[in-house]
GROMACS .gro file of C-alpha atoms in nm:
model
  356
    1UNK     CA    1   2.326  -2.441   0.945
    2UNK     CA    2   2.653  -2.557   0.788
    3UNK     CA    3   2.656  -2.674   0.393
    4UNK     CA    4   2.706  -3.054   0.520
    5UNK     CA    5   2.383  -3.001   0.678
    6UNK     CA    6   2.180  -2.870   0.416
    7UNK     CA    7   2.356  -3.122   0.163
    8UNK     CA    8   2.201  -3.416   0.426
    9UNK     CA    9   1.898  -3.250   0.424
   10UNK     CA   10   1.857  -3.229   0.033
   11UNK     CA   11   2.011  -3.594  -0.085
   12UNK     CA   12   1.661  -3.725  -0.121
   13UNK     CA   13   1.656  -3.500  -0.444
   14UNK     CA   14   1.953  -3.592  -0.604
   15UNK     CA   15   2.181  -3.314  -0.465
   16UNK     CA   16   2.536  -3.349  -0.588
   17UNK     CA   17   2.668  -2.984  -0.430
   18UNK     CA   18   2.609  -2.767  -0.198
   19UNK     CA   19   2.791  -2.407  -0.168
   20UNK     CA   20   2.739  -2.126   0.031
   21UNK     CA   21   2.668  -1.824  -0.184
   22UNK     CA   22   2.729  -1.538   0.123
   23UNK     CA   23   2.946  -1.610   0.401
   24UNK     CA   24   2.839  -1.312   0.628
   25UNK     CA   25   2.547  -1.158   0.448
   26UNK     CA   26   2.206  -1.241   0.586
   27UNK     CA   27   2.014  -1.437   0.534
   28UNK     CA   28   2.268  -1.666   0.429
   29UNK     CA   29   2.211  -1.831   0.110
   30UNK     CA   30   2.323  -2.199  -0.038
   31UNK     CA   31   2.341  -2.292  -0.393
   32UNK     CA   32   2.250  -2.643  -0.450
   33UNK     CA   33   2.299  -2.855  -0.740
   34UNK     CA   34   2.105  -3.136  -0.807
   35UNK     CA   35   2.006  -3.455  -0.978
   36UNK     CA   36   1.658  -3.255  -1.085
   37UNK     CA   37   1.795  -2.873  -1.130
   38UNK     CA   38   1.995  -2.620  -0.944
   39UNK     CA   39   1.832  -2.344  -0.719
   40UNK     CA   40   1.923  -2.173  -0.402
   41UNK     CA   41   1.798  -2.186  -0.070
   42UNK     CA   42   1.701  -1.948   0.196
   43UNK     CA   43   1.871  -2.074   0.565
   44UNK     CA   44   1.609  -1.957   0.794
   45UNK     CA   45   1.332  -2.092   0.589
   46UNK     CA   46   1.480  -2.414   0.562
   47UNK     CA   47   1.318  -2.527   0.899
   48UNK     CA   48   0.961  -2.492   0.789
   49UNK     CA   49   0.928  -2.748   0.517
   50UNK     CA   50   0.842  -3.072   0.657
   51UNK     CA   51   0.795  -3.223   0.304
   52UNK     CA   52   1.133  -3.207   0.086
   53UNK     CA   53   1.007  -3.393  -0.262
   54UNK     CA   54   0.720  -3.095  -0.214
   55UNK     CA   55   0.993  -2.808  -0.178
   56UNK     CA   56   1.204  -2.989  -0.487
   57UNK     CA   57   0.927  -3.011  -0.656
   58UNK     CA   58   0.860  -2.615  -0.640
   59UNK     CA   59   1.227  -2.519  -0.670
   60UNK     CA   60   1.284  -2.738  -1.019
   61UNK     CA   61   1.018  -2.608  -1.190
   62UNK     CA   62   1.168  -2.291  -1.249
   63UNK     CA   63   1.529  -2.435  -1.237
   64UNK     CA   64   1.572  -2.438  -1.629
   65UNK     CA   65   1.425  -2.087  -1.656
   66UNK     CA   66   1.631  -1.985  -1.445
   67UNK     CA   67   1.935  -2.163  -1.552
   68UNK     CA   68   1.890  -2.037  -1.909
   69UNK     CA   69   1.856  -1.694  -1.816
   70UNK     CA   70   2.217  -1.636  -1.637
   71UNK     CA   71   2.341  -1.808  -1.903
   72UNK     CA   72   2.276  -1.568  -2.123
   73UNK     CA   73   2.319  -1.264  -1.894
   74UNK     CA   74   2.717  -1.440  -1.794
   75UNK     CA   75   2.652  -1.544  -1.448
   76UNK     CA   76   2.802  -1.878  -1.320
   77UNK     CA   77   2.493  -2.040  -1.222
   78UNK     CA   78   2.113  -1.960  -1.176
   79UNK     CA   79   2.008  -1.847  -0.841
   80UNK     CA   80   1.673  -1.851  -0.682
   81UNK     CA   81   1.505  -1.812  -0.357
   82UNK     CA   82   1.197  -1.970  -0.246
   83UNK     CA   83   1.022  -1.925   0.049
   84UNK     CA   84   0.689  -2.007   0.177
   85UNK     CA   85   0.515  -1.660   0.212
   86UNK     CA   86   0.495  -1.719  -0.174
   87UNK     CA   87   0.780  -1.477  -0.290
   88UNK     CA   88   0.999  -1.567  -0.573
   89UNK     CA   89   1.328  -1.406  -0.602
   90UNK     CA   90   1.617  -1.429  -0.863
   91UNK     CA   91   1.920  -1.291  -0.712
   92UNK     CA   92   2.239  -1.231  -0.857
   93UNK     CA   93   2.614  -1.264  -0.716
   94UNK     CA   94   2.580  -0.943  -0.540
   95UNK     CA   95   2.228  -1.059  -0.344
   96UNK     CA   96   2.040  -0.801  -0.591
   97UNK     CA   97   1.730  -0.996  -0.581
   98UNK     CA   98   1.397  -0.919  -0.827
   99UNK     CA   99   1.053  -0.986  -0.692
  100UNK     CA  100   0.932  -1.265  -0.994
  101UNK     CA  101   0.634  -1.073  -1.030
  102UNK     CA  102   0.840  -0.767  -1.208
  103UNK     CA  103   1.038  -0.982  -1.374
  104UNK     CA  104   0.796  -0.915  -1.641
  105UNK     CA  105   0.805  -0.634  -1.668
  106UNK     CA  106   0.939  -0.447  -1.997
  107UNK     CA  107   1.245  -0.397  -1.935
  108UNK     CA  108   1.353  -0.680  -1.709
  109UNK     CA  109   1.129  -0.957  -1.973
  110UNK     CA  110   1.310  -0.733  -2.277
  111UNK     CA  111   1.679  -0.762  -2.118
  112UNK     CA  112   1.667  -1.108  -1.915
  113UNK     CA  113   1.507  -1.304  -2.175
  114UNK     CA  114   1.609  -1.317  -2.502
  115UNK     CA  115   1.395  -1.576  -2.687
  116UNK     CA  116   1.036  -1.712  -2.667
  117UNK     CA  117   1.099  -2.043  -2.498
  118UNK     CA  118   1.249  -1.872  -2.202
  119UNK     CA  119   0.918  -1.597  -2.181
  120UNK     CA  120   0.697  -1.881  -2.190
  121UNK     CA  121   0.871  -2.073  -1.890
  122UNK     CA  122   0.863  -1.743  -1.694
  123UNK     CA  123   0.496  -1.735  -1.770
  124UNK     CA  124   0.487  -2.061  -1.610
  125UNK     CA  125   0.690  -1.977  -1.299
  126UNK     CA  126   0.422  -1.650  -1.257
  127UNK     CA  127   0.157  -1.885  -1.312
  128UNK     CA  128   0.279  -2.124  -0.994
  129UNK     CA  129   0.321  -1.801  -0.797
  130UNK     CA  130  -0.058  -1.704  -0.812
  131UNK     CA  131  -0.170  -2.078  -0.760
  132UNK     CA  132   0.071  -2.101  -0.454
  133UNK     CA  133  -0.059  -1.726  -0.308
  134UNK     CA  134  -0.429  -1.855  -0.411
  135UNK     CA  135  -0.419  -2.197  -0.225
  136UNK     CA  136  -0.287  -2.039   0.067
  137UNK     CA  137  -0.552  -1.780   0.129
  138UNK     CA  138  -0.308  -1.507   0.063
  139UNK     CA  139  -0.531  -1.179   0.001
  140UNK     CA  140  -0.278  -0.929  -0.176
  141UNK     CA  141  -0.109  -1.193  -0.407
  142UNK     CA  142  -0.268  -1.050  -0.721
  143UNK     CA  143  -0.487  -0.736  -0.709
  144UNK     CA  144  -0.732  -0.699  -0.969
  145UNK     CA  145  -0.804  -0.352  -1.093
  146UNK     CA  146  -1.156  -0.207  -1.026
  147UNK     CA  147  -1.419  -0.235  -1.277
  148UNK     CA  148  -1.611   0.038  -1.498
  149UNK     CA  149  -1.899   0.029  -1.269
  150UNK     CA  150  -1.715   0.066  -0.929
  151UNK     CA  151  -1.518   0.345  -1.122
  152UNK     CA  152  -1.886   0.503  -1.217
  153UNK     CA  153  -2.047   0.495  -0.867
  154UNK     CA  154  -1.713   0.611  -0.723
  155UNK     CA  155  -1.743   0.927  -0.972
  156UNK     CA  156  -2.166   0.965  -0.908
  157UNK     CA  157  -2.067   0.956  -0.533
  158UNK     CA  158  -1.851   1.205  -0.547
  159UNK     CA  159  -2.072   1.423  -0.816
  160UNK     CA  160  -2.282   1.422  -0.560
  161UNK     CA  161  -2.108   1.628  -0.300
  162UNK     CA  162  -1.946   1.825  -0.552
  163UNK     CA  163  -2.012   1.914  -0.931
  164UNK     CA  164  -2.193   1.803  -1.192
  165UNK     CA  165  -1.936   1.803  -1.437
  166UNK     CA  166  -1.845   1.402  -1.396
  167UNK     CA  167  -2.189   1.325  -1.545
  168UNK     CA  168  -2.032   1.414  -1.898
  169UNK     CA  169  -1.715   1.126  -1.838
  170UNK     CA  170  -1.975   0.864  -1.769
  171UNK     CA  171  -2.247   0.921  -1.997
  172UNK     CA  172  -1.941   0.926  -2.264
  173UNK     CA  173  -1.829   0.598  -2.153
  174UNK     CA  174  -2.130   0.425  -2.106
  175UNK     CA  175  -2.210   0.506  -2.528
  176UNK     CA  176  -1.939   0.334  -2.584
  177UNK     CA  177  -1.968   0.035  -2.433
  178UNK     CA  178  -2.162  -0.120  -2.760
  179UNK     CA  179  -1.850  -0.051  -2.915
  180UNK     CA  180  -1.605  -0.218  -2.676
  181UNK     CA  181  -1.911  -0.564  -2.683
  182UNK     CA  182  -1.895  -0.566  -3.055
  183UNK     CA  183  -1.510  -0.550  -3.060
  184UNK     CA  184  -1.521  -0.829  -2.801
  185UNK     CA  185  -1.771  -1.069  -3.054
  186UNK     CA  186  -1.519  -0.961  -3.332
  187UNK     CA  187  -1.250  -1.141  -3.103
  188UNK     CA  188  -1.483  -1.464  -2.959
  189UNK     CA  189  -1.569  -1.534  -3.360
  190UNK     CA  190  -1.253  -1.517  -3.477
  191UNK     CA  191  -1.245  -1.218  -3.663
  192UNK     CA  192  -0.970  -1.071  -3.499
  193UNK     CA  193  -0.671  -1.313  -3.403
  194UNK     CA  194  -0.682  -1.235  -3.019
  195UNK     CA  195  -0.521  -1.533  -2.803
  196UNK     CA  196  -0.719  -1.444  -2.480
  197UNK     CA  197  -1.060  -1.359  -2.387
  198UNK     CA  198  -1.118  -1.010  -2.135
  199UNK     CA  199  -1.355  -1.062  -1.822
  200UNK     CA  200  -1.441  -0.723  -1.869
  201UNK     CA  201  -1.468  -0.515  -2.152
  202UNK     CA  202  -1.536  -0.202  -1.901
  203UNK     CA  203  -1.431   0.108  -2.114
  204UNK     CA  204  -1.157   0.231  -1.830
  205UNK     CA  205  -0.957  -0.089  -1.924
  206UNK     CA  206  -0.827   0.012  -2.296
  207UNK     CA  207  -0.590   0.316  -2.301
  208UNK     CA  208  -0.359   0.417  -2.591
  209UNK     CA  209  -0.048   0.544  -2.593
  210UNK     CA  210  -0.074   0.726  -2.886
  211UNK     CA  211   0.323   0.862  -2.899
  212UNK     CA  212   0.447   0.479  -2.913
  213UNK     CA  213   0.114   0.372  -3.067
  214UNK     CA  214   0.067   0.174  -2.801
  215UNK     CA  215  -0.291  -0.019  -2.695
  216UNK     CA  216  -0.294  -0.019  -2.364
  217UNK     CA  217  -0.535  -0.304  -2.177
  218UNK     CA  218  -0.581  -0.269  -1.807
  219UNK     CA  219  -0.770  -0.493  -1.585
  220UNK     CA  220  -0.557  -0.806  -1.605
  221UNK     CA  221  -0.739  -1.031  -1.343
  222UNK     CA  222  -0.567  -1.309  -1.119
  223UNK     CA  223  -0.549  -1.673  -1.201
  224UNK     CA  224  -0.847  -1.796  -1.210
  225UNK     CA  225  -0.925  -1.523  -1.446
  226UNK     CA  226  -0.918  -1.510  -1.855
  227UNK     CA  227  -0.698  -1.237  -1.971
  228UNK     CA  228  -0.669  -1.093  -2.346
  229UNK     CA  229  -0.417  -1.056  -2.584
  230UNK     CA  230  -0.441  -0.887  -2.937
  231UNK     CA  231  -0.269  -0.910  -3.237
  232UNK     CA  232  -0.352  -0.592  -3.452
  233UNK     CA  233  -0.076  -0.561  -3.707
  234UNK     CA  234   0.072  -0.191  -3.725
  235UNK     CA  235  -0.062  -0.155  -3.360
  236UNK     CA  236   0.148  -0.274  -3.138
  237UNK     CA  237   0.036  -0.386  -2.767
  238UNK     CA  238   0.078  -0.322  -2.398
  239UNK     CA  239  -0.053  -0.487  -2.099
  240UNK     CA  240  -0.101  -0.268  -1.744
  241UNK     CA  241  -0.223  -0.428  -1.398
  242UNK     CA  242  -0.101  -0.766  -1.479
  243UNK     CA  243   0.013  -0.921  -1.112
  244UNK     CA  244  -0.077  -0.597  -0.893
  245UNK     CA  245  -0.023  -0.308  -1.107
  246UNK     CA  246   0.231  -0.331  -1.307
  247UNK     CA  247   0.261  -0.058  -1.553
  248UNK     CA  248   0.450  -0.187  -1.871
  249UNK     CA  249   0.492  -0.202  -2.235
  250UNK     CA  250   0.606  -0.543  -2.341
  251UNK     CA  251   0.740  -0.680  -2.635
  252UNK     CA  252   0.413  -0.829  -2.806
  253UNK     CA  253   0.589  -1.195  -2.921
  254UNK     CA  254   0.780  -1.248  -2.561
  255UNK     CA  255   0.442  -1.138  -2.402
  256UNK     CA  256   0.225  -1.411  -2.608
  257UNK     CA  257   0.474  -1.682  -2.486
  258UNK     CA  258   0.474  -1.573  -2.133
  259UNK     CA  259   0.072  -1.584  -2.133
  260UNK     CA  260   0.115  -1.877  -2.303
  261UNK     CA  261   0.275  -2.031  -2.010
  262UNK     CA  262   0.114  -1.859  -1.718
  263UNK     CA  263  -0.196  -2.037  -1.883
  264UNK     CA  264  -0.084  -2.330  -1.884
  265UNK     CA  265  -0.045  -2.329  -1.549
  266UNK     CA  266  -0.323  -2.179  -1.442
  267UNK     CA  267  -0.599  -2.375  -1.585
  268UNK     CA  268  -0.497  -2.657  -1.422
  269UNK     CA  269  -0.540  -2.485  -1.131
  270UNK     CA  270  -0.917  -2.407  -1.219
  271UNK     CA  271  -1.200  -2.668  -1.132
  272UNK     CA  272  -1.549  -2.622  -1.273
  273UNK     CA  273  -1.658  -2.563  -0.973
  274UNK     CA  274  -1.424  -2.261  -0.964
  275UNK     CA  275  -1.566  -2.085  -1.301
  276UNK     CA  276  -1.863  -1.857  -1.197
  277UNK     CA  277  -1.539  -1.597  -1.213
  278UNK     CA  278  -1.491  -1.648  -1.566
  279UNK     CA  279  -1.870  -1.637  -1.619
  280UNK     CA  280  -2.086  -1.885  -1.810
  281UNK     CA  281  -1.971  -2.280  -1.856
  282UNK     CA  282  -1.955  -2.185  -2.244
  283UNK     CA  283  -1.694  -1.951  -2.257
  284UNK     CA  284  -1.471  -2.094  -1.997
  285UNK     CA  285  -1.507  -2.366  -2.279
  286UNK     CA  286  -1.388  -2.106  -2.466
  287UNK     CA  287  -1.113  -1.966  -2.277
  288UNK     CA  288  -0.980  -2.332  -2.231
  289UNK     CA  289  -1.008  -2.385  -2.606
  290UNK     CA  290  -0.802  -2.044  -2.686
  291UNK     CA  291  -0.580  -2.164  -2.450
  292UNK     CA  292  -0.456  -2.491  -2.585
  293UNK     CA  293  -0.479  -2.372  -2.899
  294UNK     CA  294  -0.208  -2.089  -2.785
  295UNK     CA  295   0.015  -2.376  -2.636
  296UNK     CA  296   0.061  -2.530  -2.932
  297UNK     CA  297   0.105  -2.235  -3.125
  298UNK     CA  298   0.363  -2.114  -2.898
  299UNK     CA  299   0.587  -2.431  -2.903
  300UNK     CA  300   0.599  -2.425  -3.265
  301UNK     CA  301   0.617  -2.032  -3.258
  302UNK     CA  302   0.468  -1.948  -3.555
  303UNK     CA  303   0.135  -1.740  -3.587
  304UNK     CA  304  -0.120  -1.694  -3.845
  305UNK     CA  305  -0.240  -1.355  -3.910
  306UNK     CA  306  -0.494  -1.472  -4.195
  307UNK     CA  307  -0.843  -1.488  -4.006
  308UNK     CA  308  -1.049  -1.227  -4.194
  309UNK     CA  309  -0.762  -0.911  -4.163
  310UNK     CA  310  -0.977  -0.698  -4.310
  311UNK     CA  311  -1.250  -0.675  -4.041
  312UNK     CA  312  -1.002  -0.719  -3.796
  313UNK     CA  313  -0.820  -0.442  -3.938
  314UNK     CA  314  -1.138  -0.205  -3.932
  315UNK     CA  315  -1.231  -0.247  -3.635
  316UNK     CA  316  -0.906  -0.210  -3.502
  317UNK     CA  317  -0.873   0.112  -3.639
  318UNK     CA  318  -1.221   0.195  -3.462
  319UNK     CA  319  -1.072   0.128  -3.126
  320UNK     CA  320  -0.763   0.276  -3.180
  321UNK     CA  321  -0.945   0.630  -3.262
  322UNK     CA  322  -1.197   0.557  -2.924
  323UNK     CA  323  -0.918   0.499  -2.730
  324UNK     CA  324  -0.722   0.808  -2.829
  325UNK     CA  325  -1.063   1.020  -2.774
  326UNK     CA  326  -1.147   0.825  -2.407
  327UNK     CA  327  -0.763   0.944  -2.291
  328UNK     CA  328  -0.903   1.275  -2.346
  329UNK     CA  329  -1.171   1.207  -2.167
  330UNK     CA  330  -0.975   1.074  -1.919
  331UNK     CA  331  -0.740   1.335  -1.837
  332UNK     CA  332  -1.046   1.572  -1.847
  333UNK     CA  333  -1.198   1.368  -1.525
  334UNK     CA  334  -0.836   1.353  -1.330
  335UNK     CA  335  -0.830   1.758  -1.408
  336UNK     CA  336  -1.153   1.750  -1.209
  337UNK     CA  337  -1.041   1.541  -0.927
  338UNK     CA  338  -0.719   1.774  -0.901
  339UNK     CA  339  -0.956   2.059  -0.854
  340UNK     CA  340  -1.124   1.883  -0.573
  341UNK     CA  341  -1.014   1.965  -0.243
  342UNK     CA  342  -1.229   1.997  -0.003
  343UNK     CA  343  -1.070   1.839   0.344
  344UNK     CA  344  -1.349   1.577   0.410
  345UNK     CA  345  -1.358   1.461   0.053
  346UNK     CA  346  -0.995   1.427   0.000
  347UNK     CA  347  -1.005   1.048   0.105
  348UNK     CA  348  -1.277   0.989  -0.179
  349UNK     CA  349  -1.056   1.185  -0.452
  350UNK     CA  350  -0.746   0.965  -0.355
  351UNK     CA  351  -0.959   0.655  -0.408
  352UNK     CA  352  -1.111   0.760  -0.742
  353UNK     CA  353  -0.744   0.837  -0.867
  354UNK     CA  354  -0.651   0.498  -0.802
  355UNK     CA  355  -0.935   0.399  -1.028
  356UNK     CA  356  -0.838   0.619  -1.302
   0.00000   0.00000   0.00000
């Protein structure tokens, strides 16, 4: 397909130029300016849309994300590739393309996008990605991490054949669990200023990093999921899992816009019917309250840190210290499953480690 082609094929959205980005690379790639946004397009996709304004309609959202970011990082124009097995790329002149979903993570979030606006329209574009990979049946589009009591039966299974010296790790966990519930009230009443609501406040799904002082929360869910997001003061925060597994420390403010936007998104997506995922009526209520309340916080981009600081600080502190003792814990159990080698259990121990 010649650019003359793809130009007649793309007038119906306003396109004023078409150029071919690689002239013997495959697949070959055209960058197309429009009425509505510039993006790039994918030749041997091209033939499976049978509904342009539907395509356009995909491509622009992202178009002044996109547009923004090579701005800033000198390139000559944005480029992005769309195509219908729900993949995002952004690609620069050299056909060095990024999957979207790690475009968030730390480093690429930290050195692509420089100001809040910018994370919060990347939330967005994530956001359309799990909506597209969700209405199209795909099953690997977001994986969400195990929960404490898969992680306990995988243990007690293997305990079984084994040792006795898991029962320790889960008993520990399990009295702490009060903890992790009353830390989670702390949030849903305010006294804490957390933007998002956790699913599940399993004990696996808060790590520290205690060199970088890091809280780590695991357990991210996919879109029709809640997620959480804390605001501690001195502790700084880190998301893991988020979209599949990624394992990265983001900066906290760029982080809150990107949620921010991936929400916004997201719970459009959701229909009551949809909810029983998020649990009772009342807190996706909740969720969709914290939400727009986050939207408009973000747009303005100011944040108040004033709701009750003092309990929030305590029981920060609380966490902090459980976390720091539960990574102990932690690398106590994955000693154990290192020690366990027996040939017929060796698929069970490779299954628990992904847990862990």
């Amino acid at each position: 397909m010649q650019a003359n082609e793809v130009f007649q094929l793309f007038t119906g959205i306003g396109a004023t130029r078409i150029e071919p980005l690689n002239h013997s690379g495959l697949p070959k790639l055209f960058y197309v300016e429009s009425t509505k946004g510039n993006f790039v397009l994918q030749e041997n996709k091209l033939s499976e849309y049978t509904e342009i304004e539907t395509l356009s309609s995909q491509m622009i959202r992202i178009s002044r994300l996109l547009k923004a970011v090579y701005l800033e990082t000198g390139s000559d124009y944005p480029q992005f590739v769309f195509n219908p097995n729900n993949a995002y790329f952004i690609n620069d002149k050299n056909q060095l393309g990024w999957h979207l979903s790690e475009c968030i993570s730390g480093s690429l979030l930290n050195a692509k996008v420089a100001n809040s606006q910018l994370a919060f329209e990347l939330g967005k574009a994530l956001g359309k990605f799990h909506k597209l990979g969700a209405a199209s049946g795909a099953e690997n589009y977001c994986t969400q991490p195990a929960n404490f009591e898969k992680l306990s039966k995988a243990i007690e299974k293997l305990q079984k054949k084994t040792t006795s010296e898991a029962n320790p790790f889960i008993e520990y966990a399990n009295s702490k669990l009060p903890l992790i519930q009353a830390f989670e009230d702390s949030i849903r009443l305010g006294e804490i200023p957390a933007r998002f609501s956790h699913n599940n406040i399993a004990l696996h799904h808060f790590r520290l990093n205690s060199k970088a002082n890091e809280l780590v929360l695991t357990g991210l869910c996919a879109a029709n999921k809640s997620s959480c997001l804390f605001d501690f003061g001195n502790l700084s925060i880190a998301i893991q899992g988020f979209s599949g597994g990624l394992n990265s420390f983001f900066d906290l403010q760029k982080f809150e816009q990107m949620l921010g936007g991936y929400f916004s998104e997201t719970l459009a997506f959701l229909s009551i019917d949809e909810t029983s995922n998020l649990g009772a009526s009342t807190e996706f209520a909740l969720v969709k309250e914290l939400i727009n309340a986050v939207n408009n916080e973000f747009y303005s981009e100011t944040k108040s840190n004033t709701i009750n600081e003092k309990n929030g600080a305590k029981l920060s502190n609380e966490l902090y210290a459980l976390c720091s003792d539960f990574d102990k814990k932690r690398e106590e159990i994955e000693d154990l499953i290192e020690k366990l080698t027996l040939a017929h259990l060796r698929k069970q121990v490779l299954n628990l480690k992904s847990l862990l």
